[in-house]
Protein backbone atom coordinates (compact mmCIF):
# COMPACT_ATOMS: atom_id res chain seq x y z
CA UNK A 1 167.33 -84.24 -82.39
CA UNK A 2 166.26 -83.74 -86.11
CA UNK A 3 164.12 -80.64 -85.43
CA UNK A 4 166.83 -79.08 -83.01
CA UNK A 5 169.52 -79.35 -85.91
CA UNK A 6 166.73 -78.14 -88.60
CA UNK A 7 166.47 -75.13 -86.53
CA UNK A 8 170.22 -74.89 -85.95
CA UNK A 9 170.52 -75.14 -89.53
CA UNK A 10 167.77 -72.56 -89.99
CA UNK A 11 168.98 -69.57 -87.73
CA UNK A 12 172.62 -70.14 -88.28
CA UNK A 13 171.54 -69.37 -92.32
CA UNK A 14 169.44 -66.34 -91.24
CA UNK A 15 171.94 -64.78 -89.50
CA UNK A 16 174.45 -65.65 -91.96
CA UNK A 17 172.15 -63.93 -94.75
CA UNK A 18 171.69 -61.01 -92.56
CA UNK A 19 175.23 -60.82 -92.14
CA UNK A 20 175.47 -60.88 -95.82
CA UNK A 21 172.52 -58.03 -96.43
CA UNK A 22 174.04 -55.73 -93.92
CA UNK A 23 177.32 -56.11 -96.22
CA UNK A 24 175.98 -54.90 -99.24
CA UNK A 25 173.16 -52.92 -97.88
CA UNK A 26 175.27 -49.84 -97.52
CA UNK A 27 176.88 -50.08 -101.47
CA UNK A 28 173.53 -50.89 -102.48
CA UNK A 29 172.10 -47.81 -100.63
CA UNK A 30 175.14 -45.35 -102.07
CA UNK A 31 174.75 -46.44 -105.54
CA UNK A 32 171.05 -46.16 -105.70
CA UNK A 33 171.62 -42.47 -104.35
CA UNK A 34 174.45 -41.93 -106.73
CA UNK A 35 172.44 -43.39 -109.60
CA UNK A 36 169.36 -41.37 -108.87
CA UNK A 37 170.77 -37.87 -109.05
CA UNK A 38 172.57 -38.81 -112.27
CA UNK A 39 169.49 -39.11 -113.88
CA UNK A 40 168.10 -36.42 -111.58
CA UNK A 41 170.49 -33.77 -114.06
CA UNK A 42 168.88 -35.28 -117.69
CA UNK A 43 165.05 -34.77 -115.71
CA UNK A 44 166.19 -31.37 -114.20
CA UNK A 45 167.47 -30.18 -117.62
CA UNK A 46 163.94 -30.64 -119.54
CA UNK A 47 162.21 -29.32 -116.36
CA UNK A 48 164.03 -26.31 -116.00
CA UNK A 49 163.21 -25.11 -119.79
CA UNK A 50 159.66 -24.52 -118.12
CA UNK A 51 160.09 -23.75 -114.66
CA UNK A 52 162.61 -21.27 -113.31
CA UNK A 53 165.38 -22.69 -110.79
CA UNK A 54 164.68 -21.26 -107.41
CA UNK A 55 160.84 -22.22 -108.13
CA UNK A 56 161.49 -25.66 -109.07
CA UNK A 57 163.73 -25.97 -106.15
CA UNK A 58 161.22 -24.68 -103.58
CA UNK A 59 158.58 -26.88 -104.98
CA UNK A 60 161.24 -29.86 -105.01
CA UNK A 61 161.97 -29.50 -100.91
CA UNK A 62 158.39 -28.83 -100.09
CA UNK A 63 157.23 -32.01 -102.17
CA UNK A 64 160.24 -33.58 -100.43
CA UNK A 65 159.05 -32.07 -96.73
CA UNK A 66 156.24 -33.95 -96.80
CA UNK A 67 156.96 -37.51 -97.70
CA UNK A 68 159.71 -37.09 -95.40
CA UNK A 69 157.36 -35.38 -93.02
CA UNK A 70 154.77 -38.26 -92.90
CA UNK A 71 157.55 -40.76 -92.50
CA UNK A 72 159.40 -39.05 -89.41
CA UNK A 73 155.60 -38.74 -87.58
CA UNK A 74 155.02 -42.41 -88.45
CA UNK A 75 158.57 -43.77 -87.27
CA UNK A 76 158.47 -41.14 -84.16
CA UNK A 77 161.83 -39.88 -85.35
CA UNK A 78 161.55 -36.15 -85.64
CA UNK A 79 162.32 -34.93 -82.00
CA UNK A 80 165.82 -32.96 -81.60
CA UNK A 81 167.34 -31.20 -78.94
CA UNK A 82 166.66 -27.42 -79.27
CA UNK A 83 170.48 -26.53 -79.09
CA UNK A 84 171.16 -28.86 -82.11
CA UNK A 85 168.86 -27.14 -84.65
CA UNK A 86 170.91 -24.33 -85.32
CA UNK A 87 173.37 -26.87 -86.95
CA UNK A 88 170.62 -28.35 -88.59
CA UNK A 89 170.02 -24.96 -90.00
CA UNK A 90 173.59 -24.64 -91.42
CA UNK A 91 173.09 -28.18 -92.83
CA UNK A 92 170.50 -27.27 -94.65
CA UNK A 93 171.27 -24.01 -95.99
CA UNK A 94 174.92 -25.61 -97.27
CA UNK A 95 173.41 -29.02 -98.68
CA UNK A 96 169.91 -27.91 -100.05
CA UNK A 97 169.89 -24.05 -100.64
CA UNK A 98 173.43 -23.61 -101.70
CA UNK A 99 174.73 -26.84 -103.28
CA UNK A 100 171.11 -28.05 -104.67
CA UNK A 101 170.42 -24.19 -105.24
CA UNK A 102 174.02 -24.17 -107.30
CA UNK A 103 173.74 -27.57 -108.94
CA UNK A 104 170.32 -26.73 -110.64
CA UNK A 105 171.94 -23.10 -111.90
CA UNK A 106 174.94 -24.90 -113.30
CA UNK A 107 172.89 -27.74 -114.72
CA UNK A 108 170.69 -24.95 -116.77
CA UNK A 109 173.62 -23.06 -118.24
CA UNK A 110 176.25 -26.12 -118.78
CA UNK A 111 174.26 -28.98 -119.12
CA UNK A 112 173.44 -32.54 -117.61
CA UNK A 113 176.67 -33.96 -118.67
CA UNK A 114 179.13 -31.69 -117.17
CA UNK A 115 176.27 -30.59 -114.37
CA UNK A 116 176.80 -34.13 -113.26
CA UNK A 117 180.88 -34.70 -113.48
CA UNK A 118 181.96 -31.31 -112.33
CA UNK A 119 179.89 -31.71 -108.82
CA UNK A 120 181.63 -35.36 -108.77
CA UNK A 121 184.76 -33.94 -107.32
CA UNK A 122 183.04 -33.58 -104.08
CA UNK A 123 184.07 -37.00 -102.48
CA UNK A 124 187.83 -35.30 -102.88
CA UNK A 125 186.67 -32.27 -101.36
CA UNK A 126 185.19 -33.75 -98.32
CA UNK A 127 188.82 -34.67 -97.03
CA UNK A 128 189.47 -31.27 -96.66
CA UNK A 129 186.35 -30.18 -94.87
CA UNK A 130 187.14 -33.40 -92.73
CA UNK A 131 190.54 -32.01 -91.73
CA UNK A 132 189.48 -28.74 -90.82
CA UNK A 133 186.58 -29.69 -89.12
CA UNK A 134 186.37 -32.70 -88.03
CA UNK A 135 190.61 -32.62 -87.64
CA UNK A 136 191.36 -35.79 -89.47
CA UNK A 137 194.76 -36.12 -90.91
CA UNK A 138 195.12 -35.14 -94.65
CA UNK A 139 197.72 -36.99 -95.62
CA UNK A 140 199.60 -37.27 -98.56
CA UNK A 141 197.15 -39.74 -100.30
CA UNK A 142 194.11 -37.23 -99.43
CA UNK A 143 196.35 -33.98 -100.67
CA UNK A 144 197.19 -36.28 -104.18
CA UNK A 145 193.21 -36.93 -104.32
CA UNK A 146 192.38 -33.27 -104.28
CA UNK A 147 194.98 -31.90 -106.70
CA UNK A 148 194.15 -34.45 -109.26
CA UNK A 149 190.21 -33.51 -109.05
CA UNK A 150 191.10 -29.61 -108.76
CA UNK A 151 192.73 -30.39 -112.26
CA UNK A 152 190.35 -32.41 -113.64
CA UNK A 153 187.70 -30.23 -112.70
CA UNK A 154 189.65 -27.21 -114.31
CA UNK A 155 189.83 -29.25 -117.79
CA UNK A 156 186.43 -30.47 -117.74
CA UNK A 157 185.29 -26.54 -117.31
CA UNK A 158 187.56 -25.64 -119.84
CA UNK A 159 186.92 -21.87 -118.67
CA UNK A 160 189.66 -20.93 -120.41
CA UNK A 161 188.17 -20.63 -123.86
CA UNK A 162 184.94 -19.21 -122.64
CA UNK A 163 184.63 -15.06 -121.94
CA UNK A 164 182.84 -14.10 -118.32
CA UNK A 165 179.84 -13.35 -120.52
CA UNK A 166 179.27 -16.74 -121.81
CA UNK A 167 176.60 -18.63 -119.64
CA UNK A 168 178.47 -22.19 -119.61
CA UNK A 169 181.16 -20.17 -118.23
CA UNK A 170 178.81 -18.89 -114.84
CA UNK A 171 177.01 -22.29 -115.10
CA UNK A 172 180.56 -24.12 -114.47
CA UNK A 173 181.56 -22.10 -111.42
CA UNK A 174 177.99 -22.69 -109.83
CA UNK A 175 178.53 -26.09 -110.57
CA UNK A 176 182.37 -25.74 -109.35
CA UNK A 177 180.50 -24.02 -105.79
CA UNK A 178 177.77 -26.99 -106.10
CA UNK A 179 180.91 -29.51 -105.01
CA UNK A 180 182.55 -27.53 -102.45
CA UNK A 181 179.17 -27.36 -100.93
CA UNK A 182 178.03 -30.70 -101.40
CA UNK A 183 181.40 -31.30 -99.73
CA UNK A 184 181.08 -29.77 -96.22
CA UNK A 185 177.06 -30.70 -96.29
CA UNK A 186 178.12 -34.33 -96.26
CA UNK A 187 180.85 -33.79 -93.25
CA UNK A 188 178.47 -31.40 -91.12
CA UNK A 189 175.70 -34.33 -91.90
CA UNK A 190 178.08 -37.09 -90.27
CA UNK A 191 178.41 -34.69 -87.33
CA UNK A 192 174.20 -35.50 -86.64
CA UNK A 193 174.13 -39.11 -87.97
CA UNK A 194 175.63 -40.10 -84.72
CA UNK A 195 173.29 -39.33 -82.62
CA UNK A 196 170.16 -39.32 -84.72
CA UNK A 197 168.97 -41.54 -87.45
CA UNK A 198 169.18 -40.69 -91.08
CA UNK A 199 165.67 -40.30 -91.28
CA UNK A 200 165.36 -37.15 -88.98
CA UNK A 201 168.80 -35.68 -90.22
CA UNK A 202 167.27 -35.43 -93.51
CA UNK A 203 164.35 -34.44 -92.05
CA UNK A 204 165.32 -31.11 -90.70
CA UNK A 205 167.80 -30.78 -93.06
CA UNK A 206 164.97 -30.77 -95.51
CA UNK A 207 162.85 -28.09 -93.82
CA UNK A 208 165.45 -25.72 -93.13
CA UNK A 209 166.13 -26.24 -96.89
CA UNK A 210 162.29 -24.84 -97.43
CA UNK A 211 162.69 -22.33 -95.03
CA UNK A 212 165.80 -20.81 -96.48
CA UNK A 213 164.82 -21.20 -100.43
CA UNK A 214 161.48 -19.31 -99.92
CA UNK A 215 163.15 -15.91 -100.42
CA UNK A 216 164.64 -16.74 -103.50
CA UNK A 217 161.50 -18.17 -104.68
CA UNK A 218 159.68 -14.97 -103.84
CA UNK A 219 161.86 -13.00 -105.59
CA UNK A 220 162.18 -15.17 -108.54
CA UNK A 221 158.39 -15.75 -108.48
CA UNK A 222 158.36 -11.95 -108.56
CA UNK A 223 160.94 -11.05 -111.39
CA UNK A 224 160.29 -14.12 -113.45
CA UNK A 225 156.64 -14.83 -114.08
CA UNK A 226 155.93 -18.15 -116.41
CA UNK A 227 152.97 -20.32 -116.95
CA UNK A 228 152.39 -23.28 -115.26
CA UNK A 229 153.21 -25.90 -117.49
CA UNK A 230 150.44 -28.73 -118.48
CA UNK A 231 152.36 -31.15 -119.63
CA UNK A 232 151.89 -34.31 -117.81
CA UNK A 233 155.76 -35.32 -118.52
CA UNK A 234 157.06 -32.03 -116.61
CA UNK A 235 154.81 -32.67 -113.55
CA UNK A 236 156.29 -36.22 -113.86
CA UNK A 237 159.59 -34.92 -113.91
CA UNK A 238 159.23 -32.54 -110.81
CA UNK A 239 157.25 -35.64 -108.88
CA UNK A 240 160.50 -37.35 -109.47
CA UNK A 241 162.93 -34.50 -108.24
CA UNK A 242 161.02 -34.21 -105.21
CA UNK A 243 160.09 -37.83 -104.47
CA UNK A 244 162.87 -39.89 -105.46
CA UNK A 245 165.81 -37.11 -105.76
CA UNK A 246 165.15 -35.61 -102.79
CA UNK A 247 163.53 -37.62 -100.19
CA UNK A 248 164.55 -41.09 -101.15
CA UNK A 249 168.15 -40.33 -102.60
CA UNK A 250 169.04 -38.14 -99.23
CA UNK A 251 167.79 -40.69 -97.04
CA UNK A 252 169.29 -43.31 -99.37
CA UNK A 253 172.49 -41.51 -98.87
CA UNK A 254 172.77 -40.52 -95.44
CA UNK A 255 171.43 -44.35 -95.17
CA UNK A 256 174.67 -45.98 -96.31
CA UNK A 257 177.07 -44.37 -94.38
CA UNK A 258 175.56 -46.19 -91.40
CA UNK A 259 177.47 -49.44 -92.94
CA UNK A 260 180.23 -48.14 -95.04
CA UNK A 261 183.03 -45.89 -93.76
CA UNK A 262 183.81 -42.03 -95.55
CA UNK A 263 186.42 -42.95 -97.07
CA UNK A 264 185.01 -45.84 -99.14
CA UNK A 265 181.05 -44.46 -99.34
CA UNK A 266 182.47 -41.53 -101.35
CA UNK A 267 183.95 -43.51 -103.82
CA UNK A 268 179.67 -44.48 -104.94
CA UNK A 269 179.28 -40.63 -105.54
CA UNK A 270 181.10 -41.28 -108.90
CA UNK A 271 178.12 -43.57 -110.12
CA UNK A 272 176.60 -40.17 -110.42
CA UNK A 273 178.47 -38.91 -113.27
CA UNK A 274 178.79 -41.97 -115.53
CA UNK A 275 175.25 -42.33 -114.93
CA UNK A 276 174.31 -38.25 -115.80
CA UNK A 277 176.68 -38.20 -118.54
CA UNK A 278 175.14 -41.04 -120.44
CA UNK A 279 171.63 -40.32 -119.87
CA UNK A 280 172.81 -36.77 -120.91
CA UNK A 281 174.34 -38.20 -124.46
CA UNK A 282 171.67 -40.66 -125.13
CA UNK A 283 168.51 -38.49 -124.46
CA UNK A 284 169.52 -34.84 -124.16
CA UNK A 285 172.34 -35.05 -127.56
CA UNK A 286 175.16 -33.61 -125.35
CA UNK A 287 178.69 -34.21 -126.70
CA UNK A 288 181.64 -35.56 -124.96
CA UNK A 289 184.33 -33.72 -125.72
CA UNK A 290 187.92 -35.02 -125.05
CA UNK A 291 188.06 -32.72 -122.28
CA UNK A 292 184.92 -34.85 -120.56
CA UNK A 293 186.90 -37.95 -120.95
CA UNK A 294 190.51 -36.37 -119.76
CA UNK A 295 188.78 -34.46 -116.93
CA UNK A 296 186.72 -37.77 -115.84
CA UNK A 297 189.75 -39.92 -115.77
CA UNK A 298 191.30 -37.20 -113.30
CA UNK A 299 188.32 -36.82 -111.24
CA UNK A 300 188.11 -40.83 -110.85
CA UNK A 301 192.02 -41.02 -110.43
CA UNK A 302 191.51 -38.42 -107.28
CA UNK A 303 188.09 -39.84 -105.57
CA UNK A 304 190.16 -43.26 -105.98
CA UNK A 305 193.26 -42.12 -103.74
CA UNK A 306 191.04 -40.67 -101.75
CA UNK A 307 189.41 -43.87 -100.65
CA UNK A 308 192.87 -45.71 -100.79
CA UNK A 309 193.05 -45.00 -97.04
CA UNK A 310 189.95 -46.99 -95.54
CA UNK A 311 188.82 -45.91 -92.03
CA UNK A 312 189.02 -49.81 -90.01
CA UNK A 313 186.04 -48.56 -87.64
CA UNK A 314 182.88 -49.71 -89.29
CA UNK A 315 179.97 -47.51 -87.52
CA UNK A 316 176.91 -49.86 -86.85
CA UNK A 317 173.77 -49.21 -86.90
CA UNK A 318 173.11 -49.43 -83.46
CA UNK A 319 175.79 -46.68 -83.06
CA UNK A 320 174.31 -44.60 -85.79
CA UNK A 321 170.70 -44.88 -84.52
C-alpha cells in the first residue's frame, strides 16, 4: 500500500509539473523570441557598418537554412503538400525578404533604438490583417489599439522635422513597412501552424526567404563591393543573426503560439523594444529623446488594448502538431 501511494504521489506531481511547464512554456518561448531580436538590432547595427544589408541578410537565412535544415531531416518534419507551398512562398517573401529585408534598412539609417520600437507596433497591426483575412471581428478595443500605435509610431518617427533627403527619415518608413509586414507574416504563419508544426513552417518559410533575397544580394553584391571583414567579433555577430535570430527566435516564436492565444502572445513582442532600446543606449550611445518615451507609452497603451480581448480557445499542441 506504501509503494502504490508513493507512486500515486509521484505521477500525480509529474503531471501536475507538466501542467505547470506547459503554462509558462509558451511566455517563456515569446519572451525569449522577443528578447533575442532586441538585441538582434544593437548586433545588426555594428554588423551592418561592414557588411551591406541585402548581403548580410542572404548570409543570415542561408546560415539559418541549415540549422533549420538539419533539424527538419532529423525530426522528419519537412514534408508539405505541393498545393500549400505557394503560401509558404508568400510567407516567406512577407516575413523574411520584406519585413527582415525592411527592418535591417531601417535599423542602418535610424538606429537600434527606434529600429526596435517602431517595428513594435506590429502586435496592433496584426488585428487588422486578422480581420481581413482571417475575418475576425475588429472591435472597438482592436480599432482603439491601432490608432494609439499609428500615433505613437508617428511621434516616435518624428518625420516631421526631417526633409525626404535625410536618411533617418527613409530608415523610419522601412522600419514603419518592417511592422506592417511583420504583421500579416505572423497571421499568414497561423494559417500553416495548424496543420504543420512550427518547425517545418519556419522551415520553408526560411528557404523561400533564401530563394527570394538572392536577387537582391546579386545585385547588391554587384553595385556594392566591400571586403570581407576579419574581425572575429563581426563573424560572431552574423553567427548570432543567423543562429539564434533567425533559426532559434522564429522557431521560438512560432513555438509559443502553440500554448498562448494571439491576442495575449502579441503582447511578448513588446519585450523587443525595451530590450533593443536599452542595449541600444548602453552600448551603441543612442539617445532617448522625449519623443522615444511619449511614442513608447502609446505603442504599449495600443498592444495592451489589443490583448484586452483574450481568445478563451487555448490551441494545444496536439492540435497544432
Amino acid at each position: 500500500m506504501i509503494i502504490i501511494q508513493i507512486h500515486l504521489v509521484f505521477d500525480g506531481g509529474l503531471a501536475k509539473g507538466v501542467e505547470i511547464l506547459k503554462h509558462w512554456l509558451g511566455p517563456l518561448c515569446l519572451s525569449a523570441a522577443a528578447a533575442i531580436w532586441g538585441g538582434m538590432y544593437v548586433v545588426s547595427k555594428v554588423v551592418l557598418a561592414c557588411i551591406p544589408s541585402w548581403i548580410l541578410l542572404e548570409w543570415r537565412f542561408v546560415i539559418a537554412l541549415f540549422i533549420l535544415g538539419l533539424w527538419a531531416l532529423r525530426k522528419r518534419e519537412w514534408r508539405v503538400k505541393p498545393g500549400d507551398l505557394w503560401l509558404f512562398a508568400l510567407i516567406g517573401l512577407v516575413g523574411y525578404t520584406g519585413s527582415i529585408g525592411l527592418q535591417f534598412i531601417g535599423t542602418h539609417l535610424s538606429g537600434a533604438a527606434m529600429g526596435s520600437l517602431i517595428t513594435s507596433a506590429s502586435p496592433a497591426l496584426i488585428s487588422l490583417f486578422a480581420w481581413w483575412i482571417l475575418k475576425e471581428k475588429l472591435n472597438l478595443s482592436k480599432t482603439s489599439a491601432l490608432l494609439l500605435a499609428t500615433i505613437g509610431v508617428l511621434i516616435v518617427s518624428d518625420l516631421t522635422g526631417l526633409t525626404a533627403s535625410s536618411p533617418s527619415f527613409a530608415g523610419n518608413l522601412a522600419l514603419i513597412g518592417a511592422a506592417l509586414t511583420w504583421a500579416l507574416y505572423t497571421v499568414l504563419s497561423r494559417l500553416k501552424t495548424v496543420t504543420y508544426t512550427s518547425l517545418t513552417v519556419t522551415f520553408w518559410a526560411n528557404t523561400f526567404g533564401v530563394i527570394f533575397t538572392a536577387p537582391f544580394f546579386v545585385w547588391e553584391y554587384r553595385n556594392h563591393p566591400f571586403t570581407v571583414p576579419h574581425s572575429l567579433w563581426i563573424w560572431i555577430g552574423i553567427l548570432y543573426i543567423g543562429i539564434i535570430s533567425t533559426a532559434l527566435a522564429f522557431y521560438l516564436w512560432n513555438k509559443g503560439f502553440e500554448y498562448v492565444d494571439a491576442a495575449t502572445g502579441s503582447l511578448f513582442f513588446f519585450i523587443q523594444p525595451i530590450v533593443g532600446s536599452l542595449l541600444g543606449a548602453f552600448t551603441l550611445g543612442e539617445k532617448l529623446s522625449w519623443n522615444f518615451y511619449l511614442g513608447a507609452l502609446l505603442i504599449a497603451g495600443g498592444i495592451y488594448l489589443s490583448a484586452l480581448k483574450k481568445s478563451d480557445k487555448r490551441h494545444s499542441l496536439s492540435k497544432m502538431m
